[in-house]
Coordinates of C-alpha atoms in Angstrom, one line a residue:
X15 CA 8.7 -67.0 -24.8
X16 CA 11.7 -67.7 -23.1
X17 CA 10.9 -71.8 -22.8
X18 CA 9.9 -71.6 -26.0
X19 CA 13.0 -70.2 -27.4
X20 CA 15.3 -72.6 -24.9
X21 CA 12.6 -75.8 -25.8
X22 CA 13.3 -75.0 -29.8
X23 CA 17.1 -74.3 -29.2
X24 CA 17.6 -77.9 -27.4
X25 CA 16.3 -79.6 -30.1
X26 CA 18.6 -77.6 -32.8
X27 CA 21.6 -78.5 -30.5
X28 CA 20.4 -82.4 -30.4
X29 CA 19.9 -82.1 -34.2
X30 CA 23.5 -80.9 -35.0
X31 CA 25.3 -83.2 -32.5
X32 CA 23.6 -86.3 -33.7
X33 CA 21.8 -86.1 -36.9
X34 CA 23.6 -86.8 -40.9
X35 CA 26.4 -88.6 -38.9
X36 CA 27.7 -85.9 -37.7
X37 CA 28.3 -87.1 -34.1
X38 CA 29.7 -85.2 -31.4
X39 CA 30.2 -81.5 -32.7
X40 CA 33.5 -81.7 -30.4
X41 CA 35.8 -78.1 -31.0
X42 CA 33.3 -76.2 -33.9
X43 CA 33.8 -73.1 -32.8
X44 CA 33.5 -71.3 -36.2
X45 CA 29.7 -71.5 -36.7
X46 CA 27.9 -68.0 -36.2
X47 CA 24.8 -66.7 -36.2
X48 CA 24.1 -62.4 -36.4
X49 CA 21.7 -61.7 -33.5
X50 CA 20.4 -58.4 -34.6
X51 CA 17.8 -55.6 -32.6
X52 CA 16.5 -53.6 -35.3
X53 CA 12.6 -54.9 -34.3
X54 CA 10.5 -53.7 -31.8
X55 CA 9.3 -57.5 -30.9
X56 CA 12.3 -59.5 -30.1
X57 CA 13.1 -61.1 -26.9
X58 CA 15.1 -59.5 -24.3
X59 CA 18.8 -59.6 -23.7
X60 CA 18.4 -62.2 -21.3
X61 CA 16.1 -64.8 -22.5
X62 CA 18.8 -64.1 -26.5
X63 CA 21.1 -65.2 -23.2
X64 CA 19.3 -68.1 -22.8
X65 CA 18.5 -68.9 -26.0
X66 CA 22.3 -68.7 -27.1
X67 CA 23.5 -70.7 -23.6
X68 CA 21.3 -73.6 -24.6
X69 CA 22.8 -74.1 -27.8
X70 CA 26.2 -74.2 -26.2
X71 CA 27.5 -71.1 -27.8
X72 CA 30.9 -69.8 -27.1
X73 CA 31.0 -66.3 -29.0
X74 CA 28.5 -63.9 -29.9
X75 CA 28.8 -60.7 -31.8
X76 CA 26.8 -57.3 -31.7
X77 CA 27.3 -54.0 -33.7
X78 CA 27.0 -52.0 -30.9
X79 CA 28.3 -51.5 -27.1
X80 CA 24.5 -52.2 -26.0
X81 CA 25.0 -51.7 -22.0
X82 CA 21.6 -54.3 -21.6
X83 CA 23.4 -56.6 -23.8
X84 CA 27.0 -56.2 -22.0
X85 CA 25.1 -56.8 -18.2
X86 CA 23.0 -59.5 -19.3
X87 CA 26.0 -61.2 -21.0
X88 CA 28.6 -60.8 -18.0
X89 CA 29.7 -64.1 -15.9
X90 CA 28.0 -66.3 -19.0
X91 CA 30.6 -68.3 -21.2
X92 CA 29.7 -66.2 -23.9
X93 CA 32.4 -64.0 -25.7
X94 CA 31.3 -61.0 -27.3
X95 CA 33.0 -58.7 -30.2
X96 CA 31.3 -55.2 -29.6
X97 CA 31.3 -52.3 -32.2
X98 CA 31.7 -48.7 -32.5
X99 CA 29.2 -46.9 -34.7
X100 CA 30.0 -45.2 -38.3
X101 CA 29.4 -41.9 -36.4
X102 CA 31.8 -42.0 -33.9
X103 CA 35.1 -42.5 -35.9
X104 CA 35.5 -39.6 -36.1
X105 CA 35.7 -38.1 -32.5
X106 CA 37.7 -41.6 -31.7
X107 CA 41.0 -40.4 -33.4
X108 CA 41.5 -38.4 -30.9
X109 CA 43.8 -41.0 -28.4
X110 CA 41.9 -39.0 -25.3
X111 CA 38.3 -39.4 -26.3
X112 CA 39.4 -43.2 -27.6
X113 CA 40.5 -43.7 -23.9
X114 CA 37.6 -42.5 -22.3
X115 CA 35.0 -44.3 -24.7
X116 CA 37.0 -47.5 -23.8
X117 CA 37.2 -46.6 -20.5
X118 CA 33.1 -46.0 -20.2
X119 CA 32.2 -48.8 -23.2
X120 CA 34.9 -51.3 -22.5
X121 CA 36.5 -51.4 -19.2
X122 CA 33.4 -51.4 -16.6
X123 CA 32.1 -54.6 -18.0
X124 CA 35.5 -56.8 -18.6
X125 CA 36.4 -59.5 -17.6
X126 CA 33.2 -60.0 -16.0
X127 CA 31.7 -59.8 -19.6
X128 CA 34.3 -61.8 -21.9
X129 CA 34.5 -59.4 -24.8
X130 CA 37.3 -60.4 -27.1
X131 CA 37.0 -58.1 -29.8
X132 CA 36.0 -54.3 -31.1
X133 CA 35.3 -54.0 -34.7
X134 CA 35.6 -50.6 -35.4
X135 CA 33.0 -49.1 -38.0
X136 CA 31.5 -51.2 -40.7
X137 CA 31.9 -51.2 -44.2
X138 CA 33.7 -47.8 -44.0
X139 CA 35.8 -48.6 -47.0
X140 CA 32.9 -48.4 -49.2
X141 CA 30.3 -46.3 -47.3
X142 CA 28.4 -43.6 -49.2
X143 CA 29.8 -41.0 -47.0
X144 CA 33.6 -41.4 -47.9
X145 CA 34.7 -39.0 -45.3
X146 CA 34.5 -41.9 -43.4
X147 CA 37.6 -43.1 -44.6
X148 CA 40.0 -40.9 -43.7
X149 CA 39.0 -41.6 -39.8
X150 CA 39.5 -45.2 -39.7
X151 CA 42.7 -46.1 -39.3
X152 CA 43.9 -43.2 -36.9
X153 CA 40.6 -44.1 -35.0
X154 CA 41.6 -48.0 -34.9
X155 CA 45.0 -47.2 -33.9
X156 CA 43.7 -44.5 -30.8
X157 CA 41.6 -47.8 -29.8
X158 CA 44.3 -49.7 -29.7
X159 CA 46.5 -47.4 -28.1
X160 CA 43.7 -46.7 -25.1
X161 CA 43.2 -50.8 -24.6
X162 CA 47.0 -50.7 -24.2
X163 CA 47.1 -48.1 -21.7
X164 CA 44.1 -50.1 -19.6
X165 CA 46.0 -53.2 -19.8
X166 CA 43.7 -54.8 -22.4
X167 CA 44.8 -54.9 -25.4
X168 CA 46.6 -58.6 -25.0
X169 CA 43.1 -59.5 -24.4
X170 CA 40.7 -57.9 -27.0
X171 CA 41.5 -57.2 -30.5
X172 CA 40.5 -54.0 -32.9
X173 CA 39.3 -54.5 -36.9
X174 CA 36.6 -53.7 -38.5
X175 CA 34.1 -55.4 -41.5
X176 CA 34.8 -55.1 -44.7
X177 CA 32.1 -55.2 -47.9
X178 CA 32.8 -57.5 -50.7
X179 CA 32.3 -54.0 -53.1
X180 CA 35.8 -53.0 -51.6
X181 CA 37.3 -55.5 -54.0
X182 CA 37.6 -54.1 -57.6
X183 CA 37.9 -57.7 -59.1
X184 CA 36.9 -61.3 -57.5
X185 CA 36.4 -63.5 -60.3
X186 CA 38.6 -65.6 -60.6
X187 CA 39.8 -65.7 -57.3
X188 CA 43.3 -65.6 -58.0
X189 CA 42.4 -62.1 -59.5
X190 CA 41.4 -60.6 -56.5
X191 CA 42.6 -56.7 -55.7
X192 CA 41.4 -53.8 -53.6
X193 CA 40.1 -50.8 -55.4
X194 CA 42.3 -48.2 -56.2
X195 CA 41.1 -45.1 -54.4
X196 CA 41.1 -47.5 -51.0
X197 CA 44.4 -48.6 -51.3
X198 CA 46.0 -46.3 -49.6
X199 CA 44.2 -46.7 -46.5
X200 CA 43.5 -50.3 -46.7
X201 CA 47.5 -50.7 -46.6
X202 CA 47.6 -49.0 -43.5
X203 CA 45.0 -50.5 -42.3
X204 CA 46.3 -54.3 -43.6
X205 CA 49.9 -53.0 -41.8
X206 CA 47.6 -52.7 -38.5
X207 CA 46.3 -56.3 -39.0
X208 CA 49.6 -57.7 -39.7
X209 CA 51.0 -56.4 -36.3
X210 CA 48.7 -56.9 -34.2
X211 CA 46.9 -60.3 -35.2
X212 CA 44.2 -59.2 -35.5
X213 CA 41.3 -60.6 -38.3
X214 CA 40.2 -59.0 -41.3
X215 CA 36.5 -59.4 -42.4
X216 CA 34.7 -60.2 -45.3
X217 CA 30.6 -59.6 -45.5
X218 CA 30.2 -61.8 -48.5
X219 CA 26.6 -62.3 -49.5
X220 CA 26.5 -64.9 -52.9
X221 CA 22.8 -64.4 -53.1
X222 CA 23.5 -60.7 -54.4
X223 CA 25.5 -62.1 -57.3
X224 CA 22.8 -64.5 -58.7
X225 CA 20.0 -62.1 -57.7
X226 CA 21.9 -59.9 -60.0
X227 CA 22.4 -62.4 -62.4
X228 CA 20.1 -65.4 -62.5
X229 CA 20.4 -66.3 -65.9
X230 CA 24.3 -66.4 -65.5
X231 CA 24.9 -67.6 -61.8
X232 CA 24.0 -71.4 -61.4
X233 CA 21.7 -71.1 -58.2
X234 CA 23.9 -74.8 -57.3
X235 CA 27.2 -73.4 -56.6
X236 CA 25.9 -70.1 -54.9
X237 CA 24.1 -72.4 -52.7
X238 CA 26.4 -75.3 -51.9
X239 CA 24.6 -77.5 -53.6
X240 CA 26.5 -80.6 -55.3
X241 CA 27.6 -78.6 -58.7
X242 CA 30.6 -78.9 -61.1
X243 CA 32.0 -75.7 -60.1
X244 CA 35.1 -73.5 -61.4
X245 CA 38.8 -74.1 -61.6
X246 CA 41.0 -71.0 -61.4
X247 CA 43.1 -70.8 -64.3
X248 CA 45.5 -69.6 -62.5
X249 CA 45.9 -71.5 -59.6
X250 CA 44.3 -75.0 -60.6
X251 CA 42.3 -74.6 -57.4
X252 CA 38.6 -76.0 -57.7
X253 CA 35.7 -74.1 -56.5
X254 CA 32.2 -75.5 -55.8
X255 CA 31.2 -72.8 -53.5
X256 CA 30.9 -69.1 -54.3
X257 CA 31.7 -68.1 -50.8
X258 CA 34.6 -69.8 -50.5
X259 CA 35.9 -68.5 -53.9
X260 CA 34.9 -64.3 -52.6
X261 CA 37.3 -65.4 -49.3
X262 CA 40.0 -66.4 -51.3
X263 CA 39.4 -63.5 -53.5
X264 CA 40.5 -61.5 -50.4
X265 CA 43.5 -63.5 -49.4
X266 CA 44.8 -62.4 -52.8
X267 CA 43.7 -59.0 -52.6
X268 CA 45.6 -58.7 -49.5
X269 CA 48.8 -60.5 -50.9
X270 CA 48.6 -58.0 -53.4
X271 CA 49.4 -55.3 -51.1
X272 CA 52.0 -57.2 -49.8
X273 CA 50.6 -59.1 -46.7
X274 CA 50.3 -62.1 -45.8
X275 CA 49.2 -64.7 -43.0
X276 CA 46.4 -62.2 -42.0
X277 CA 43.2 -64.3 -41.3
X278 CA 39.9 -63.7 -43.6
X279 CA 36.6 -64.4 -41.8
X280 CA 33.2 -63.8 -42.9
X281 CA 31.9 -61.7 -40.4
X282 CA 28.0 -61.8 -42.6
X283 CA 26.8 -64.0 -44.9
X284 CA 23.0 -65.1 -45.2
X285 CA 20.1 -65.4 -47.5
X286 CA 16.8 -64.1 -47.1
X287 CA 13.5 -66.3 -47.2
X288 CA 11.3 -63.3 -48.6
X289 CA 11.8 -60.6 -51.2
X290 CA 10.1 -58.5 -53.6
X291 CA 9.5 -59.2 -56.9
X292 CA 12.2 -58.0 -58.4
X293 CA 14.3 -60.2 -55.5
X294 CA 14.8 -63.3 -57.7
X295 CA 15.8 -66.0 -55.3
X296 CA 14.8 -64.9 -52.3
X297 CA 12.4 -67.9 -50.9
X298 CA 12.4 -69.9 -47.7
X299 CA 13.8 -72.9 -50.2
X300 CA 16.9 -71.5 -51.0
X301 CA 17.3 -69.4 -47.8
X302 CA 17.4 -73.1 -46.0
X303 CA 19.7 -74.9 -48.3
X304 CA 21.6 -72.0 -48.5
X305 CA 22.4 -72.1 -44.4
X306 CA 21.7 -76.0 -43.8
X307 CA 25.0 -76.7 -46.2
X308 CA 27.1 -74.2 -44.8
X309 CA 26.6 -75.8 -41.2
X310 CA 27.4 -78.9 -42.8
X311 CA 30.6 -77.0 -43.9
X312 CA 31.5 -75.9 -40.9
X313 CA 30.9 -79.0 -38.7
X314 CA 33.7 -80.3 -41.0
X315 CA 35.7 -76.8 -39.9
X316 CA 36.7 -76.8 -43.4
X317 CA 39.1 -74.3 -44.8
X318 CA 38.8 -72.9 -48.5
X319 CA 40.6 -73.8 -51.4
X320 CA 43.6 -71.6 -50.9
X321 CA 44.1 -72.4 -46.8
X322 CA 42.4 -75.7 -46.5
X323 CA 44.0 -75.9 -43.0
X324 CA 42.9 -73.1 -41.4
X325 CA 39.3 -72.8 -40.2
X326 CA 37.2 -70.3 -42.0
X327 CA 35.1 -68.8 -39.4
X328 CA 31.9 -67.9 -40.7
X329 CA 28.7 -65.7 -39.2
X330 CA 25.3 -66.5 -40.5
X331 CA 22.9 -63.6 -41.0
X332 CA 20.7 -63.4 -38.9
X333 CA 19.4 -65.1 -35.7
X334 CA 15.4 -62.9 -36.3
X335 CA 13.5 -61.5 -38.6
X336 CA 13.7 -57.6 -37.7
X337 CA 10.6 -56.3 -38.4
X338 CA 12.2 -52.1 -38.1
X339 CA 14.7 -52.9 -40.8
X340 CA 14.3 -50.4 -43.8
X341 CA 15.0 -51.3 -47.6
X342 CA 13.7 -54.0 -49.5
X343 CA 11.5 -56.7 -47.8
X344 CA 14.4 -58.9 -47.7
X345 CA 15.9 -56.8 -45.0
X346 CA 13.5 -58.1 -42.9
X347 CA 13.6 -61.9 -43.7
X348 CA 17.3 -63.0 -43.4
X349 CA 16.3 -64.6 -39.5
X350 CA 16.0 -68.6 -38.8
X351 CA 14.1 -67.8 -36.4
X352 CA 10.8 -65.3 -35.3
X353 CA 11.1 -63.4 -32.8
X354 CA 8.8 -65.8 -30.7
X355 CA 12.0 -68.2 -31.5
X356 CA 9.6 -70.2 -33.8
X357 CA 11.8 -71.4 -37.0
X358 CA 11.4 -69.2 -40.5
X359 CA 12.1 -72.5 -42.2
X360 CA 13.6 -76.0 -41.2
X361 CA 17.2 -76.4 -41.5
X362 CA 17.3 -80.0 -40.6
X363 CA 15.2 -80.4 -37.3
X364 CA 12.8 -82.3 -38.3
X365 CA 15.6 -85.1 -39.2
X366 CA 16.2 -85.4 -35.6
X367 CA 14.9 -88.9 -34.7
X368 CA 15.0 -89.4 -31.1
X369 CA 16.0 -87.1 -27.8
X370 CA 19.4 -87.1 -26.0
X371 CA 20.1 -85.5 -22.6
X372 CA 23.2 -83.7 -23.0
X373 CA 25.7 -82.8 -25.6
X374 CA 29.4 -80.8 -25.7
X375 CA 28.4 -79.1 -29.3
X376 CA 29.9 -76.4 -29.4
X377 CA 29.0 -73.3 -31.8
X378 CA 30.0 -69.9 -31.9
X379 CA 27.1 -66.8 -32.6
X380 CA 27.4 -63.1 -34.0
X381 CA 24.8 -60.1 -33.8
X382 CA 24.4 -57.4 -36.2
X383 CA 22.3 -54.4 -34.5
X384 CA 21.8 -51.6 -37.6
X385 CA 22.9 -53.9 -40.6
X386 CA 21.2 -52.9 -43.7
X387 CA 23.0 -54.7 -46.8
X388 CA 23.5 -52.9 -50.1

């Protein structure tokens, strides 16, 4: 499996360096992919190692502090944000027990291991158990504070993903705000940002919104497909992306509380190539246009509308299908690739006209472990 997977992977790095006219991918780092483990046939930590080193990649993302993941990844060029569970905010406000789970989770494996972030939580702003909440900020902070102490935190920074739900209005962009009861925390939390640098991120999903709403949603602008697009009234800024107009939606959500400069990044975004029947949209068609023109996006490290000179640094879900994933059967089809690292669907590969030997194309990956979107 593991030749396979590298075999496959060679020819996807070939394809993005030379085919379309892209050329030498030289400096996209922005470009991710979610390489989830909910399945109980994917490959190992090391041959994922393998598979993401043969692409070139320079950053990879997991929702977890997976210690196989951590010692296959160490002395690679590989950098890795690692998460801290839903569960475990709460005990982590406690600046002792933050110390100590950095000191067992974090600090044995760096800098052998190059992990540059900790995303604390996910979703925890709109989570069904709104408990949560009131943990994630203190909890964040006692991270923080613990890396500090250890020397690190120059090195690794602390945030955490957000869902698109926390946003009470994203349409126009221009009208973006955070829900009321969040906004409390989410200024605290948007202080802690501002401070310390540090990212805030988005999981935008445009497939929800015309799944939704087929018969209102043109499928074209959801999917990056040449459209006519939107113009805020507000702003005069023109739209002919969904995703791009959700980010911005953000950037004015924030400004709104009073920050700005903070960086948005999509830390998810996919589309799944199988669904239900009541899953309008969800086909391998759509699920490759969908991710083929938002490479072609980022090899372009395009900005949106709003900062059209900053990088938007995007993660694709997923890397595999994960066959343990519960909730609707497109939980389980948002991979490129099977777990045999056979491709779900062809993203462009079979353009590729001729071999090459080498190339500097340089992407960036991300890994989801228990993501289940809602």
């Amino acid at each position: 499996m593991a030749l396979l997977c590298i075999r496959i992977a060679m020819t996807l790095v070939l394809f993005l360096a030379f085919s379309e006219n892209y050329g030498f991918l030289r400096g996209v780092t922005s470009l991710g992919i979610n390489y989830g483990q909910v399945g109980n046939n994917l490959p190992q930590p090391e041959k994922v190692l393998d598979l993401l080193s043969s692409l070139k990649l320079t950053k990879a993302r997991i929702y977890d502090t997976n210690p196989q993941i951590l010692t296959a990844f160490a002395n690679s060029n590989v950098e890795l944000i690692v998460t801290v569970e839903n569960q475990m905010l709460a005990v982590l406000m406690d600046p002792q027990q933050a110390f100590q789970w950095v000191s067992t989770h974090i600090k044995p494996y760096f800098p052998a291991t190059r992990i540059t972030g900790i995303a604390v939580g996910n979703e925890v702003f709109t989570d069904s158990d709104t408990t949560l909440l009131a943990y994630l900020v203190p909890a964040i902070v006692s991270i923080h504070g613990a890396l500090a102490q250890l020397g690190l935190d120059s090195y690794i920074h602390v945030s955490t993903p957000n869902s698109l739900a926390v946003l009470t209005e994203s349409y126009p962009p221009s009208a973006g705000s955070f829900k009321t009861e969040v906004s409390g925390v989410m200024s605290q939390y948007l202080q802690f940002l501002s401070s310390t640098k540090a990212p805030f991120w988005i999981n935008a999903y445009p497939y929800f919104a015309y799944k939704d709403k087929p018969d209102e949603v043109p499928l074209d602008y959801v999917l990056f497909n040449p459209n006519s697009g939107m113009i805020d009234p507000h702003t005069k800024l023109h739209y002919d992306n969904m995703l791009y107009a959700q980010v911005d939606a953000v950037i004015f959500a924030i400004a709104r509380m009073g920050f700005d400069g903070i960086e948005v990044g999509v830390s998810e975004t996919g589309w799944p190539s199988k669904g239900d029947a009541d899953e309008v949209g969800a086909m391998v068609d759509n699920a490759a246009a969908y991710n083929k023109n938002i490479l072609r996006r980022q090899f372009k490290n395009e900005g949106t509308p709003l900062r059209p000179n900053m990088r938007l640094e995007i993660y694709l879900f997923a890397l595999f299908n994960e066959d343990m994933k519960p909730g609707p059967t497109s939980e389980r089809n948002y991979g490129l690739f099977q777990p045999d690292c056979t491709m779900v669907y062809n993203v462009g590969i079979s353009a590729l006209s001729s071999p090459s030997s080498t190339t500097s194309a340089s992407i960036s990956l991300t890994s989801s472990a228990t993501k289940v979107k809602t």
